[in-house]
Amino acid sequence: ITAYGFLVSILKYHKPQCIIYDLSGYDIQVDDNTKYLNLLKDCYSKDQQLIFADIDKFSPYKMLSSFYRYNSNFPRFIRDCYHPNEVFQSGYQPLYGEMKANAEGRILSKPKSDPKKYEYLNKFISLCKAEYIKLLFVVSPSYKNSYGCEFWSSVKELCESEHIQFLNFENMEALSDNHLYFFDSVHMNN
């Protein structure tokens, strides 16, 4: 949902040649979809009204007030005036450190897939195809964590049917079994 909303905004000003979409469980599992709208509030426009209305029927009314869009960001704006976060402005914030050697991974229970998220994943793919943007889906390595191959099978099938490359590195042994490469169980360190 969020990725589609950002792509709609980006395409107003720039057309990328290639998008590498790093999938994670929240991209397809069932949870509260309205929380993903918060990330899109800052770039809300007429192009995104349909997204907001589709996810939360009250959002178009809330968004009538420009103050609503920024009310949760106000403390961050004030803080950034005095302590700007220069690292994050580059679009990447490295995580330094490493996990403890005795950290345990876990097999994650297979969450249910959300049809609404699949709908927006399909919209994302369709928009990329319409704009002739090359698309690649990737699942990053995680430390001894796994949703399992069956969790990603529906995405893999979708990618195969759309002729999109899908690379699943979630359980890549050279990486996922070595704690030195990870800040925490799902974030690799710098």
CSV table of C-alpha atoms in Angstrom, one decimal:
chain,number,residue,atom,x,y,z
A,1,ILE,CA,0.0,0.0,0.0
A,2,THR,CA,2.7,2.4,1.0
A,3,ALA,CA,5.0,1.5,-1.9
A,4,TYR,CA,2.2,2.1,-4.4
A,5,GLY,CA,1.4,5.5,-2.8
A,6,PHE,CA,5.0,6.5,-2.9
A,7,LEU,CA,5.4,5.4,-6.5
A,8,VAL,CA,2.3,7.5,-7.5
A,9,SER,CA,4.0,10.5,-5.9
A,10,ILE,CA,7.4,9.9,-7.4
A,11,LEU,CA,6.1,9.5,-10.9
A,12,LYS,CA,4.8,13.1,-10.9
A,13,TYR,CA,8.4,14.3,-10.9
A,14,HIS,CA,10.7,11.4,-11.8
A,15,LYS,CA,10.5,8.1,-13.7
A,16,PRO,CA,12.9,5.5,-12.3
A,17,GLN,CA,14.4,3.0,-14.8
A,18,CYS,CA,14.4,0.2,-12.2
A,19,ILE,CA,12.9,-0.5,-8.8
A,20,ILE,CA,14.2,-3.1,-6.4
A,21,TYR,CA,11.4,-3.8,-4.0
A,22,ASP,CA,12.6,-5.3,-0.8
A,23,LEU,CA,9.7,-7.4,0.5
A,24,SER,CA,9.0,-8.1,4.1
A,25,GLY,CA,6.2,-9.9,5.9
A,26,TYR,CA,4.2,-6.7,6.5
A,27,ASP,CA,3.9,-6.2,2.7
A,28,ILE,CA,1.5,-9.0,2.4
A,29,GLN,CA,0.3,-10.1,5.9
A,30,VAL,CA,-3.0,-9.1,7.5
A,31,ASP,CA,-2.8,-6.2,10.0
A,32,ASP,CA,-4.1,-2.7,10.4
A,33,ASN,CA,-3.7,-1.2,6.9
A,34,THR,CA,-4.6,2.4,8.2
A,35,LYS,CA,-1.2,2.6,9.9
A,36,TYR,CA,0.5,2.6,6.4
A,37,LEU,CA,-1.4,5.7,5.5
A,38,ASN,CA,0.6,7.7,8.1
A,39,LEU,CA,3.7,7.3,5.9
A,40,LEU,CA,1.8,8.8,3.0
A,41,LYS,CA,0.2,11.8,4.8
A,42,ASP,CA,3.2,14.1,4.0
A,43,CYS,CA,2.9,13.6,0.3
A,44,TYR,CA,-0.9,13.5,0.1
A,45,SER,CA,-2.4,14.7,-3.2
A,46,LYS,CA,-5.4,14.2,-5.3
A,47,ASP,CA,-3.7,11.2,-6.9
A,48,GLN,CA,-3.7,9.5,-3.5
A,49,GLN,CA,-7.3,10.3,-2.4
A,50,LEU,CA,-8.5,7.0,-3.8
A,51,ILE,CA,-5.9,5.1,-1.9
A,52,PHE,CA,-6.8,6.8,1.4
A,53,ALA,CA,-10.5,6.3,0.8
A,54,ASP,CA,-10.0,2.6,-0.2
A,55,ILE,CA,-8.2,1.9,3.1
A,56,ASP,CA,-10.1,4.1,5.5
A,57,LYS,CA,-13.4,5.6,4.5
A,58,PHE,CA,-13.0,8.5,6.9
A,59,SER,CA,-9.5,9.5,5.7
A,60,PRO,CA,-10.6,11.9,2.9
A,61,TYR,CA,-12.5,13.9,5.5
A,62,LYS,CA,-9.5,13.9,7.9
A,63,MET,CA,-7.2,15.0,5.2
A,64,LEU,CA,-9.3,18.1,4.5
A,65,SER,CA,-7.4,19.7,7.4
A,66,SER,CA,-3.8,20.3,6.4
A,67,PHE,CA,-3.0,20.3,10.1
A,68,TYR,CA,-4.1,16.7,10.4
A,69,ARG,CA,-1.4,15.6,8.0
A,70,TYR,CA,1.4,17.1,10.0
A,71,ASN,CA,0.2,17.0,13.6
A,72,SER,CA,2.1,13.8,14.5
A,73,ASN,CA,5.2,15.2,12.7
A,74,PHE,CA,5.3,18.5,14.5
A,75,PRO,CA,7.6,17.4,17.4
A,76,ARG,CA,10.0,15.8,14.8
A,77,PHE,CA,10.0,19.1,12.8
A,78,ILE,CA,11.0,21.1,15.9
A,79,ARG,CA,13.7,18.5,16.9
A,80,ASP,CA,15.2,18.6,13.4
A,81,CYS,CA,15.6,22.3,13.6
A,82,TYR,CA,18.0,21.9,16.5
A,83,HIS,CA,19.4,18.4,15.8
A,84,PRO,CA,19.1,17.6,12.1
A,85,ASN,CA,19.5,13.9,11.3
A,86,GLU,CA,22.1,14.2,8.5
A,87,VAL,CA,22.6,10.5,8.2
A,88,PHE,CA,19.0,9.8,7.4
A,89,GLN,CA,18.8,12.6,4.8
A,90,SER,CA,20.8,10.4,2.5
A,91,GLY,CA,18.0,7.9,2.3
A,92,TYR,CA,19.9,5.2,4.2
A,93,GLN,CA,20.6,5.0,7.9
A,94,PRO,CA,23.2,2.4,8.8
A,95,LEU,CA,22.9,0.3,11.9
A,96,TYR,CA,26.1,-0.3,13.7
A,97,GLY,CA,26.8,-3.2,16.0
A,98,GLU,CA,26.3,-6.9,16.0
A,99,MET,CA,24.1,-9.4,17.6
A,100,LYS,CA,25.3,-11.5,20.5
A,101,ALA,CA,26.7,-14.9,19.5
A,102,ASN,CA,24.0,-16.8,21.5
A,103,ALA,CA,21.1,-14.9,19.9
A,104,GLU,CA,18.3,-17.3,18.8
A,105,GLY,CA,16.4,-17.1,15.6
A,106,ARG,CA,12.9,-18.4,15.3
A,107,ILE,CA,10.6,-19.9,12.8
A,108,LEU,CA,7.8,-17.4,12.4
A,109,SER,CA,4.3,-18.6,12.3
A,110,LYS,CA,2.8,-18.3,8.9
A,111,PRO,CA,0.6,-15.2,9.0
A,112,LYS,CA,-2.5,-14.9,6.8
A,113,SER,CA,-2.2,-13.0,3.5
A,114,ASP,CA,-4.2,-9.8,3.1
A,115,PRO,CA,-6.1,-9.6,-0.2
A,116,LYS,CA,-6.0,-5.7,0.0
A,117,LYS,CA,-2.2,-5.8,0.1
A,118,TYR,CA,-2.1,-8.2,-2.8
A,119,GLU,CA,-4.5,-5.8,-4.7
A,120,TYR,CA,-2.0,-2.9,-4.1
A,121,LEU,CA,1.0,-5.1,-5.0
A,122,ASN,CA,-0.8,-5.9,-8.3
A,123,LYS,CA,-1.4,-2.1,-8.8
A,124,PHE,CA,2.2,-1.5,-8.1
A,125,ILE,CA,3.2,-4.0,-10.8
A,126,SER,CA,0.7,-2.7,-13.3
A,127,LEU,CA,1.9,0.9,-12.8
A,128,CYS,CA,5.5,-0.2,-13.3
A,129,LYS,CA,4.6,-2.0,-16.5
A,130,ALA,CA,2.6,0.9,-17.8
A,131,GLU,CA,5.6,3.2,-17.2
A,132,TYR,CA,8.1,0.7,-18.5
A,133,ILE,CA,9.9,0.5,-15.2
A,134,LYS,CA,12.0,-2.6,-14.6
A,135,LEU,CA,10.9,-4.3,-11.4
A,136,LEU,CA,12.8,-6.8,-9.1
A,137,PHE,CA,11.4,-8.3,-5.9
A,138,VAL,CA,13.9,-9.3,-3.2
A,139,VAL,CA,13.5,-10.8,0.2
A,140,SER,CA,16.5,-9.8,2.3
A,141,PRO,CA,18.4,-12.2,4.6
A,142,SER,CA,17.3,-12.5,8.2
A,143,TYR,CA,19.1,-14.1,11.1
A,144,LYS,CA,17.6,-17.6,11.7
A,145,ASN,CA,14.2,-16.2,11.1
A,146,SER,CA,11.9,-17.6,8.5
A,147,TYR,CA,8.4,-17.3,7.3
A,148,GLY,CA,9.2,-20.3,5.1
A,149,CYS,CA,9.1,-20.8,1.4
A,150,GLU,CA,5.3,-21.4,1.4
A,151,PHE,CA,4.7,-17.9,2.8
A,152,TRP,CA,6.4,-16.3,-0.2
A,153,SER,CA,5.0,-18.8,-2.8
A,154,SER,CA,2.0,-16.7,-3.7
A,155,VAL,CA,4.4,-13.7,-4.4
A,156,LYS,CA,6.7,-16.0,-6.4
A,157,GLU,CA,3.8,-17.2,-8.5
A,158,LEU,CA,2.6,-13.6,-9.1
A,159,CYS,CA,6.1,-12.7,-10.2
A,160,GLU,CA,6.4,-15.7,-12.5
A,161,SER,CA,3.0,-14.9,-14.1
A,162,GLU,CA,4.1,-11.2,-14.6
A,163,HIS,CA,7.6,-12.2,-15.7
A,164,ILE,CA,9.3,-10.4,-12.8
A,165,GLN,CA,12.4,-11.6,-11.2
A,166,PHE,CA,12.0,-12.7,-7.5
A,167,LEU,CA,15.0,-13.4,-5.4
A,168,ASN,CA,14.5,-14.9,-1.9
A,169,PHE,CA,17.6,-14.6,0.3
A,170,GLU,CA,15.7,-15.0,3.6
A,171,ASN,CA,17.5,-18.2,4.5
A,172,MET,CA,20.7,-17.8,2.6
A,173,GLU,CA,23.0,-20.0,4.7
A,174,ALA,CA,26.2,-18.0,4.1
A,175,LEU,CA,24.5,-15.0,5.8
A,176,SER,CA,21.5,-16.0,7.8
A,177,ASP,CA,23.5,-18.3,10.2
A,178,ASN,CA,26.2,-15.8,11.1
A,179,HIS,CA,25.3,-13.3,13.8
A,180,LEU,CA,28.2,-11.1,12.9
A,181,TYR,CA,26.3,-9.8,9.9
A,182,PHE,CA,23.2,-8.7,11.8
A,183,PHE,CA,22.3,-5.7,14.0
A,184,ASP,CA,19.2,-7.6,15.0
A,185,SER,CA,17.3,-10.6,13.6
A,186,VAL,CA,15.9,-8.7,10.6
A,187,HIS,CA,18.4,-5.9,10.0
A,188,MET,CA,21.9,-6.4,8.6
A,189,ASN,CA,24.6,-4.2,10.1
A,190,ASN,CA,26.7,-1.8,8.3
